[in-house]
mmCIF file of C-alpha atoms in Angstrom:
data_model
loop_
_atom_site.group_PDB
_atom_site.id
_atom_site.type_symbol
_atom_site.label_atom_id
_atom_site.label_comp_id
_atom_site.label_asym_id
_atom_site.label_seq_id
_atom_site.Cartn_x
_atom_site.Cartn_y
_atom_site.Cartn_z
ATOM 1 C CA SER A 1 0.764 -100.186 9.285
ATOM 2 C CA LEU A 2 4.206 -101.516 8.385
ATOM 3 C CA GLY A 3 4.155 -103.856 5.519
ATOM 4 C CA ASN A 4 1.629 -106.394 4.786
ATOM 5 C CA GLY A 5 0.555 -108.139 7.974
ATOM 6 C CA GLY A 6 3.101 -106.184 10.097
ATOM 7 C CA VAL A 7 2.812 -103.885 13.100
ATOM 8 C CA GLU A 8 0.226 -101.669 13.166
ATOM 9 C CA ILE A 9 0.708 -98.397 14.857
ATOM 10 C CA LEU A 10 -2.311 -97.238 16.732
ATOM 11 C CA ASN A 11 -0.952 -94.186 18.446
ATOM 12 C CA LEU A 12 2.276 -92.256 18.160
ATOM 13 C CA VAL A 13 3.600 -90.183 20.763
ATOM 14 C CA ILE A 14 6.880 -88.126 20.064
ATOM 15 C CA PRO A 15 8.009 -86.417 23.172
ATOM 16 C CA LYS A 16 8.814 -82.942 23.373
ATOM 17 C CA PRO A 17 12.690 -82.406 23.305
ATOM 18 C CA ASP A 18 14.005 -80.925 26.674
ATOM 19 C CA ILE A 19 15.653 -77.817 25.703
ATOM 20 C CA PRO A 20 18.495 -76.699 28.172
ATOM 21 C CA GLN A 21 17.364 -73.791 30.092
ATOM 22 C CA ASP A 22 20.104 -71.297 29.044
ATOM 23 C CA ILE A 23 19.099 -71.791 25.538
ATOM 24 C CA ALA A 24 15.460 -71.327 26.309
ATOM 25 C CA LEU A 25 16.375 -68.291 28.380
ATOM 26 C CA ASN A 26 18.735 -66.842 25.362
ATOM 27 C CA TYR A 27 15.979 -67.762 22.809
ATOM 28 C CA LYS A 28 13.346 -65.825 25.149
ATOM 29 C CA GLN A 29 15.800 -62.786 25.173
ATOM 30 C CA VAL A 30 16.325 -62.819 21.445
ATOM 31 C CA LYS A 31 12.572 -62.680 21.215
ATOM 32 C CA VAL A 32 12.081 -59.880 23.628
ATOM 33 C CA GLN A 33 14.400 -57.869 21.451
ATOM 34 C CA TRP A 34 13.198 -58.723 18.326
ATOM 35 C CA THR A 35 9.753 -57.403 19.892
ATOM 36 C CA GLU A 36 11.510 -54.248 21.318
ATOM 37 C CA GLN A 37 12.952 -53.650 17.851
ATOM 38 C CA LEU A 38 9.692 -53.874 16.343
ATOM 39 C CA VAL A 39 8.124 -51.561 18.759
ATOM 40 C CA ALA A 40 11.299 -49.184 18.520
ATOM 41 C CA LYS A 41 10.951 -49.335 14.503
ATOM 42 C CA GLN A 42 7.222 -48.553 14.693
ATOM 43 C CA GLN A 43 7.696 -45.575 17.211
ATOM 44 C CA LYS A 44 10.299 -44.247 14.990
ATOM 45 C CA ILE A 45 8.041 -44.187 12.027
ATOM 46 C CA THR A 46 5.119 -42.712 14.275
ATOM 47 C CA GLU A 47 7.567 -40.169 15.268
ATOM 48 C CA GLU A 48 8.441 -39.267 11.619
ATOM 49 C CA ILE A 49 4.600 -38.963 10.965
ATOM 50 C CA LYS A 50 4.045 -36.721 13.643
ATOM 51 C CA LYS A 51 7.130 -34.558 12.680
ATOM 52 C CA GLU A 52 6.066 -34.562 9.113
ATOM 53 C CA THR A 53 2.445 -33.685 10.204
ATOM 54 C CA GLU A 54 3.637 -30.741 12.164
ATOM 55 C CA LEU A 55 6.003 -29.620 9.387
ATOM 56 C CA LEU A 56 3.023 -29.679 7.039
ATOM 57 C CA LYS A 57 0.959 -27.590 9.633
ATOM 58 C CA ALA A 58 3.783 -25.241 10.325
ATOM 59 C CA VAL A 59 3.907 -24.706 6.592
ATOM 60 C CA ALA A 60 0.127 -24.118 6.193
ATOM 61 C CA ASP A 61 0.268 -21.819 9.298
ATOM 62 C CA ALA A 62 3.016 -19.676 7.123
ATOM 63 C CA ARG A 63 1.291 -19.794 4.216
ATOM 64 C CA ARG A 64 -1.920 -18.262 5.844
ATOM 65 C CA GLU A 65 0.011 -15.662 7.714
ATOM 66 C CA LYS A 66 1.951 -14.664 4.430
ATOM 67 C CA GLU A 67 -1.582 -14.416 2.881
ATOM 68 C CA VAL A 68 -2.856 -12.180 5.728
ATOM 69 C CA LEU A 69 0.389 -10.117 5.597
ATOM 70 C CA GLU A 70 0.045 -9.461 1.879
ATOM 71 C CA ILE A 71 -3.786 -8.743 2.280
ATOM 72 C CA LYS A 72 -2.722 -6.132 4.857
ATOM 73 C CA ILE A 73 -0.328 -4.669 2.752
ATOM 74 C CA GLN A 74 -2.505 -4.309 -0.140
ATOM 75 C CA GLU A 75 -5.030 -2.793 2.144
ATOM 76 C CA ARG A 76 -2.460 -0.117 3.121
ATOM 77 C CA ILE A 77 -1.299 0.412 -0.298
ATOM 78 C CA ILE A 78 -5.217 1.365 -1.193
ATOM 79 C CA GLU A 79 -5.633 3.341 1.820
ATOM 80 C CA THR A 80 -2.239 5.211 0.867
ATOM 81 C CA GLU A 81 -3.332 5.504 -2.623
ATOM 82 C CA GLY A 82 -6.730 6.854 -1.512
ATOM 83 C CA GLN A 83 -5.253 9.431 0.663
ATOM 84 C CA ARG A 84 -3.002 10.551 -2.010
ATOM 85 C CA ASN A 85 -6.201 10.950 -4.438
ATOM 86 C CA VAL A 86 -8.044 12.934 -2.062
ATOM 87 C CA SER A 87 -4.851 15.178 -1.476
ATOM 88 C CA GLU A 88 -4.343 15.581 -5.155
ATOM 89 C CA ILE A 89 -8.381 16.556 -5.376
ATOM 90 C CA ASN A 90 -7.842 18.995 -2.572
ATOM 91 C CA ASN A 91 -4.706 20.415 -4.173
ATOM 92 C CA GLN A 92 -6.743 20.680 -7.435
ATOM 93 C CA ILE A 93 -9.629 22.508 -5.523
ATOM 94 C CA VAL A 94 -7.337 24.931 -4.085
ATOM 95 C CA ARG A 95 -5.339 25.528 -7.556
ATOM 96 C CA ASP A 96 -8.848 26.220 -9.110
ATOM 97 C CA LYS A 97 -9.892 28.754 -6.355
ATOM 98 C CA GLN A 98 -6.673 30.563 -6.752
ATOM 99 C CA ASN A 99 -6.912 30.755 -10.516
ATOM 100 C CA ASN A 100 -10.605 31.712 -10.151
ATOM 101 C CA LEU A 101 -9.498 34.533 -7.776
ATOM 102 C CA ALA A 102 -6.779 35.397 -10.096
ATOM 103 C CA ASP A 103 -9.171 35.618 -13.154
ATOM 104 C CA ILE A 104 -11.428 37.879 -10.989
ATOM 105 C CA ALA A 105 -8.881 40.120 -10.272
ATOM 106 C CA LYS A 106 -7.448 40.305 -13.862
ATOM 107 C CA TYR A 107 -11.384 40.849 -15.119
ATOM 108 C CA ALA A 108 -11.472 43.925 -12.519
ATOM 109 C CA LYS A 109 -8.343 45.332 -13.406
ATOM 110 C CA ASP A 110 -9.207 44.861 -17.352
ATOM 111 C CA LYS A 111 -12.481 46.573 -16.445
ATOM 112 C CA GLU A 112 -11.102 49.500 -14.592
ATOM 113 C CA ALA A 113 -8.361 49.954 -17.505
ATOM 114 C CA ALA A 114 -11.392 49.910 -20.062
ATOM 115 C CA GLY A 115 -13.110 52.414 -17.937
ATOM 116 C CA ASN A 116 -10.144 54.420 -17.196
ATOM 117 C CA THR A 117 -9.588 54.537 -21.265
ATOM 118 C CA ALA A 118 -13.029 55.549 -21.634
ATOM 119 C CA LEU A 119 -13.047 58.039 -18.745
ATOM 120 C CA TYR A 120 -9.749 59.774 -19.561
ATOM 121 C CA SER A 121 -10.919 60.631 -23.335
ATOM 122 C CA PRO A 122 -9.130 63.872 -24.891
ATOM 123 C CA GLU A 123 -12.380 65.658 -24.109
ATOM 124 C CA TYR A 124 -12.290 64.767 -20.629
ATOM 125 C CA ILE A 125 -8.785 65.663 -19.924
ATOM 126 C CA LYS A 126 -9.325 69.106 -21.884
ATOM 127 C CA LEU A 127 -12.443 70.029 -19.438
ATOM 128 C CA GLN A 128 -10.297 68.804 -16.449
ATOM 129 C CA VAL A 129 -7.752 71.355 -17.533
ATOM 130 C CA ALA A 130 -9.941 73.754 -18.199
ATOM 131 C CA GLN A 131 -11.537 73.481 -14.919
ATOM 132 C CA SER A 132 -8.242 73.506 -12.862
ATOM 133 C CA LEU A 133 -7.041 76.735 -15.136
ATOM 134 C CA THR A 134 -10.060 78.364 -14.073
ATOM 135 C CA ASN A 135 -9.577 78.150 -10.393
ATOM 136 C CA ASN A 136 -6.210 80.238 -10.930
ATOM 137 C CA THR A 137 -6.548 83.973 -11.026
ATOM 138 C CA LYS A 138 -3.355 84.776 -12.421
ATOM 139 C CA PHE A 139 -1.103 83.435 -15.451
ATOM 140 C CA PHE A 140 2.170 84.819 -16.461
ATOM 141 C CA PHE A 141 3.257 83.810 -20.179
ATOM 142 C CA SER A 142 4.507 85.255 -23.011
ATOM 143 C CA GLY A 143 2.485 84.409 -26.033
ATOM 144 C CA GLN A 144 2.370 81.032 -27.869
ATOM 145 C CA ASP A 145 5.997 80.827 -28.022
ATOM 146 C CA SER A 146 6.295 80.086 -24.203
ATOM 147 C CA VAL A 147 6.158 76.672 -22.511
ATOM 148 C CA LEU A 148 2.943 77.363 -21.002
ATOM 149 C CA GLY A 149 1.480 79.021 -23.832
ATOM 150 C CA GLY A 150 2.351 76.299 -26.221
ATOM 151 C CA LEU A 151 0.914 73.640 -23.746
ATOM 152 C CA LEU A 152 -2.241 75.607 -23.576
ATOM 153 C CA SER A 153 -2.555 76.041 -27.206
ATOM 154 C CA LYS A 154 -1.948 72.150 -27.811
ATOM 155 C CA ILE A 155 -4.594 71.355 -24.970
ATOM 156 C CA LEU A 156 -7.448 73.753 -25.910
ATOM 157 C CA ALA A 157 -6.875 73.403 -29.718
#
């Protein structure tokens, strides 16, 4: 109500203003562009997230491949060291075998030398000279001053 005892308004109708068609069309185009921009911005964000996810996957794959490669390299190193150790052991076995053969040969030579020393005693040599002289029927020498006489006197003495 307007004032005391004045006009009482029961219903108020405000008509919608008539917007010219070119302005309404322009407004709709602006709204469409704004929506397209929001969609484009959201798509850009989505693409960036996808690319970041792909990058993270690629980095994770590269790390896995690197770790697998490191494990394979370690396995090759261990295998090579094992082969080297086996080769060293085989070389040591061959060296030990050769040393044993050399020791056996040296022992045999030492024993032979000791046997020869015992065998060729002065008495044995005198016996052999006497036996070889008994096979000869003729001796020509002139006393103890000759070479053969001196030799015989020294051997048989």
